[in-house]
PDB file of C-alpha atoms in Angstrom:
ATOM      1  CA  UNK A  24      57.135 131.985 117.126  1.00  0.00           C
ATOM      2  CA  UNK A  25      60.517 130.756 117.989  1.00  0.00           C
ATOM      3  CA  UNK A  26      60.578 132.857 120.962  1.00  0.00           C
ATOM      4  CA  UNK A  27      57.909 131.388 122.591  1.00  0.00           C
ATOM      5  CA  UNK A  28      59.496 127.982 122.384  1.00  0.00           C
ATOM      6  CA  UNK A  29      60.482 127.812 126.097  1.00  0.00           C
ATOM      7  CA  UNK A  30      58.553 130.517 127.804  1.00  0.00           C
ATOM      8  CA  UNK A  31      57.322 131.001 131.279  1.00  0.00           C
ATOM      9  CA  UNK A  32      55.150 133.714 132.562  1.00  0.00           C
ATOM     10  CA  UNK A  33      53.951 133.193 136.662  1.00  0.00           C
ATOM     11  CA  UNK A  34      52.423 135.689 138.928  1.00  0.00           C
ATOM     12  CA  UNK A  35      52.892 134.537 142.415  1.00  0.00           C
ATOM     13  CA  UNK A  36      53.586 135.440 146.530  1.00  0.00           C
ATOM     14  CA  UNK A  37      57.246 134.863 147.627  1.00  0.00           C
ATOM     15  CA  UNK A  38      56.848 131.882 150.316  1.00  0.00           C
ATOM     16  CA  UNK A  39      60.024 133.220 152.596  1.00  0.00           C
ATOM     17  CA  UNK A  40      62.662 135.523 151.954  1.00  0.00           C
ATOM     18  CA  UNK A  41      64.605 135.072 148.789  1.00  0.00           C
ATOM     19  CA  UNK A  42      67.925 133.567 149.316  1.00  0.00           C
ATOM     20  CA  UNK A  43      70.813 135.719 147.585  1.00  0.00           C
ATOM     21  CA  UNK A  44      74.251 134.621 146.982  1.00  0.00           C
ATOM     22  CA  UNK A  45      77.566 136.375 145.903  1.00  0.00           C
ATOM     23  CA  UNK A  46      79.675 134.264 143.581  1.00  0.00           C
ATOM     24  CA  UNK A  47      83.737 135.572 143.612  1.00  0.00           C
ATOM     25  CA  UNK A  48      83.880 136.365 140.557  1.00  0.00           C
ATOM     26  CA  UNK A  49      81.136 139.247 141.499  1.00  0.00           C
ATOM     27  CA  UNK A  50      78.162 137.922 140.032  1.00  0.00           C
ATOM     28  CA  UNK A  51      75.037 137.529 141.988  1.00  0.00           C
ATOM     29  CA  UNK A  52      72.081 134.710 142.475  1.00  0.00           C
ATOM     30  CA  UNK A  53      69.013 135.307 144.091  1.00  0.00           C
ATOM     31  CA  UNK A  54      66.835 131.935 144.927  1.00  0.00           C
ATOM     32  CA  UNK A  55      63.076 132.191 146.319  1.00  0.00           C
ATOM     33  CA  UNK A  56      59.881 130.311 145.733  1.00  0.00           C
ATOM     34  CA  UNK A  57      57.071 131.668 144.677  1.00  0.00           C
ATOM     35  CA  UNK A  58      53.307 130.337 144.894  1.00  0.00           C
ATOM     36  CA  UNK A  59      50.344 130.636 142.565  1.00  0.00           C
ATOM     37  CA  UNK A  60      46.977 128.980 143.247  1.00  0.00           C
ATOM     38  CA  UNK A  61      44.326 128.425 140.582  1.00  0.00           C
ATOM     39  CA  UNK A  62      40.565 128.318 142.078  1.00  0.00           C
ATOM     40  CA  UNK A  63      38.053 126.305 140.388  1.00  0.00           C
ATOM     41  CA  UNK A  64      34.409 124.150 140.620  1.00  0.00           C
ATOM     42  CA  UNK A  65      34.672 120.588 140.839  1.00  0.00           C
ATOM     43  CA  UNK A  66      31.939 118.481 139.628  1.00  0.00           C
ATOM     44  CA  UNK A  67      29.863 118.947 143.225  1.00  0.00           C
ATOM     45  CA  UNK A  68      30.708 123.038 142.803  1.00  0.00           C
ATOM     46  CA  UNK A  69      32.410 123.076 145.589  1.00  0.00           C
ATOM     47  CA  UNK A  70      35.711 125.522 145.584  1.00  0.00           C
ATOM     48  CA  UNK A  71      38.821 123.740 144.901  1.00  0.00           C
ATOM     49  CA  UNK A  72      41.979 125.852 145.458  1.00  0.00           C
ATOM     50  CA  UNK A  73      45.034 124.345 144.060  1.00  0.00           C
ATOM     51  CA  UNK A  74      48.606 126.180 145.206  1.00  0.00           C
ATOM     52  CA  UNK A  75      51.753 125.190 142.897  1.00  0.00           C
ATOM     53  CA  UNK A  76      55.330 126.181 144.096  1.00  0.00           C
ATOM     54  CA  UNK A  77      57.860 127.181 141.692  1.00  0.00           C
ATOM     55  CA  UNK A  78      61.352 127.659 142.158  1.00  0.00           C
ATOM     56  CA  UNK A  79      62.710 130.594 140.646  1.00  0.00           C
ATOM     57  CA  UNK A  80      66.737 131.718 140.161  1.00  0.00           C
ATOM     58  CA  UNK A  81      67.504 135.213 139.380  1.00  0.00           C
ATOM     59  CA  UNK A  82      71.470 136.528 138.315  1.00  0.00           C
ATOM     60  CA  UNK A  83      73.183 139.781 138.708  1.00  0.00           C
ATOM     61  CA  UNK A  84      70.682 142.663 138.268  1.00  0.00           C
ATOM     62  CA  UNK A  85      67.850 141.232 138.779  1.00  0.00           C
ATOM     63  CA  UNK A  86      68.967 139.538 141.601  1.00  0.00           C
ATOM     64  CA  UNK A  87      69.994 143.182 143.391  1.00  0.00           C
ATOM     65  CA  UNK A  88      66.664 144.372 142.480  1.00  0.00           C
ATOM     66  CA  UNK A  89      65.742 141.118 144.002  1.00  0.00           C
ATOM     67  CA  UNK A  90      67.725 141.554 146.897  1.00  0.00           C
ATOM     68  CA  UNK A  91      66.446 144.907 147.591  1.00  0.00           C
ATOM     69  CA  UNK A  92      62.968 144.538 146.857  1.00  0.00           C
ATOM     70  CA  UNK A  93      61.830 141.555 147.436  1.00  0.00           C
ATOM     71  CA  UNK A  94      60.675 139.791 150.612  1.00  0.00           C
ATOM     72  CA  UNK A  95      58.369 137.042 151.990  1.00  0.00           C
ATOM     73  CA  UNK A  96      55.048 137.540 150.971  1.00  0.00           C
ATOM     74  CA  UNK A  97      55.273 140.226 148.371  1.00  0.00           C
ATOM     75  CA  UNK A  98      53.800 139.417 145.114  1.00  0.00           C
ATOM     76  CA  UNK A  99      55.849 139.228 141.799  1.00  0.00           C
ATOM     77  CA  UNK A 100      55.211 138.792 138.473  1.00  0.00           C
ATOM     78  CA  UNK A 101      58.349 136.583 137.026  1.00  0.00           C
ATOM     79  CA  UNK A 102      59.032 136.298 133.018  1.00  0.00           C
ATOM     80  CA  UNK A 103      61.702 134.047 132.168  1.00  0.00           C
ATOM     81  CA  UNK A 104      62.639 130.062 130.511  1.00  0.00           C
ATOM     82  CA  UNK A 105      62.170 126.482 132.470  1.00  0.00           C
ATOM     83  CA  UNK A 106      65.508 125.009 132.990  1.00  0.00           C
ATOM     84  CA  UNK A 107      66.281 121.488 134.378  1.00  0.00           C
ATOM     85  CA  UNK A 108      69.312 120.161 136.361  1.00  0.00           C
ATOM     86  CA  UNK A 109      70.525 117.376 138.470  1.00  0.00           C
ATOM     87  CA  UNK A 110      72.858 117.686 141.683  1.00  0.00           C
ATOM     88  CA  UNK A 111      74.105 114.859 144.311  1.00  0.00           C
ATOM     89  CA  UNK A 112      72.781 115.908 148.233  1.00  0.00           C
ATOM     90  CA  UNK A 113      75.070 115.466 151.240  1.00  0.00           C
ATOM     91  CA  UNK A 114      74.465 111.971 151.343  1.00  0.00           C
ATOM     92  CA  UNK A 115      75.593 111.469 147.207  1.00  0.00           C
ATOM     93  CA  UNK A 116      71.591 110.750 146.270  1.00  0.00           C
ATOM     94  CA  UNK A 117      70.875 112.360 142.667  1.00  0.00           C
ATOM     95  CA  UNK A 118      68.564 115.043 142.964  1.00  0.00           C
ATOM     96  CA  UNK A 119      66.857 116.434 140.012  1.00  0.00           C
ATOM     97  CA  UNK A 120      65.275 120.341 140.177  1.00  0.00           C
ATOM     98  CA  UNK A 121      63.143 122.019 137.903  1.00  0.00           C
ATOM     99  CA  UNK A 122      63.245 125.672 138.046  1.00  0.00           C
ATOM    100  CA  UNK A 123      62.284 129.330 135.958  1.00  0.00           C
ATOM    101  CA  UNK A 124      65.263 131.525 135.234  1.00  0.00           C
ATOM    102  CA  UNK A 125      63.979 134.500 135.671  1.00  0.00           C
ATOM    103  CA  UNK A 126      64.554 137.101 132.896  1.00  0.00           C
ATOM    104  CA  UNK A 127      62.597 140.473 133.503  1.00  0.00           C
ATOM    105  CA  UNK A 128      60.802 141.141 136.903  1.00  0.00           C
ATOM    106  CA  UNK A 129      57.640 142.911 137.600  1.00  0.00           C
ATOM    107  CA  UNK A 130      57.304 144.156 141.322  1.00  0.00           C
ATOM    108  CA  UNK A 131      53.293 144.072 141.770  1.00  0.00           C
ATOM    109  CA  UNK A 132      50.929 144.761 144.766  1.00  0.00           C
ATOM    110  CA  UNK A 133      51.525 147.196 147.662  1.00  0.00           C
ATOM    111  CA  UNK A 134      54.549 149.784 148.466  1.00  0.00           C
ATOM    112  CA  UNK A 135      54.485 148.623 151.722  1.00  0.00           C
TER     113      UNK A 135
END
């Protein structure tokens, strides 16, 4: 069961393009957002839809597959861990980020 400790599984649509970046020391980062809305009944039965964004980094292979692949809209399914981290914006503000590192990809829905 240890493996499950810190496990993330998310099937989603890419919001935008993904975002890839080339480190020099020739590894690779791919960045995109993906979306996944649970529908449900409230109380009144009306339809609730309820869309969750999740950040999602990818490194080196995955992110060429990524970079290749994957664009805006195309569906995904994304195994990987939940990682936290903090960073200061332009203005020196603390920002804090939540975010799935992606570990294995699954390209889903159409060819096209």
């Amino acid at each position: 069961m240890s493996n499950l400790s810190n496990k993330v599984q998310l099937i989603g649509h890419l919001g935008a393009d993904p975002e890839i970046v080339n480190l020099t020391d020739g590894k690779k980062i791919a960045k995109f957002s993906i979306a996944t809305t649970d529908r449900y009944k409230n109380k009144q039965g009306e339809l609730v839809s309820d869309t969750q964004w999740h950040n999602v980094v990818a490194w080196n292979k995955t992110a060429e597959i990524i970079e290749k692949y994957v664009t805006k809209g195309k569906q995904v399914g994304v195994d990987g861990k939940l990682t936290s981290r903090s960073y200061e914006d332009k203005e020196g503000n603390k920002k804090y980020i939540t975010e799935v590192v992606c570990n294995e990809l699954l390209l889903l829905g159409s060819k096209a």
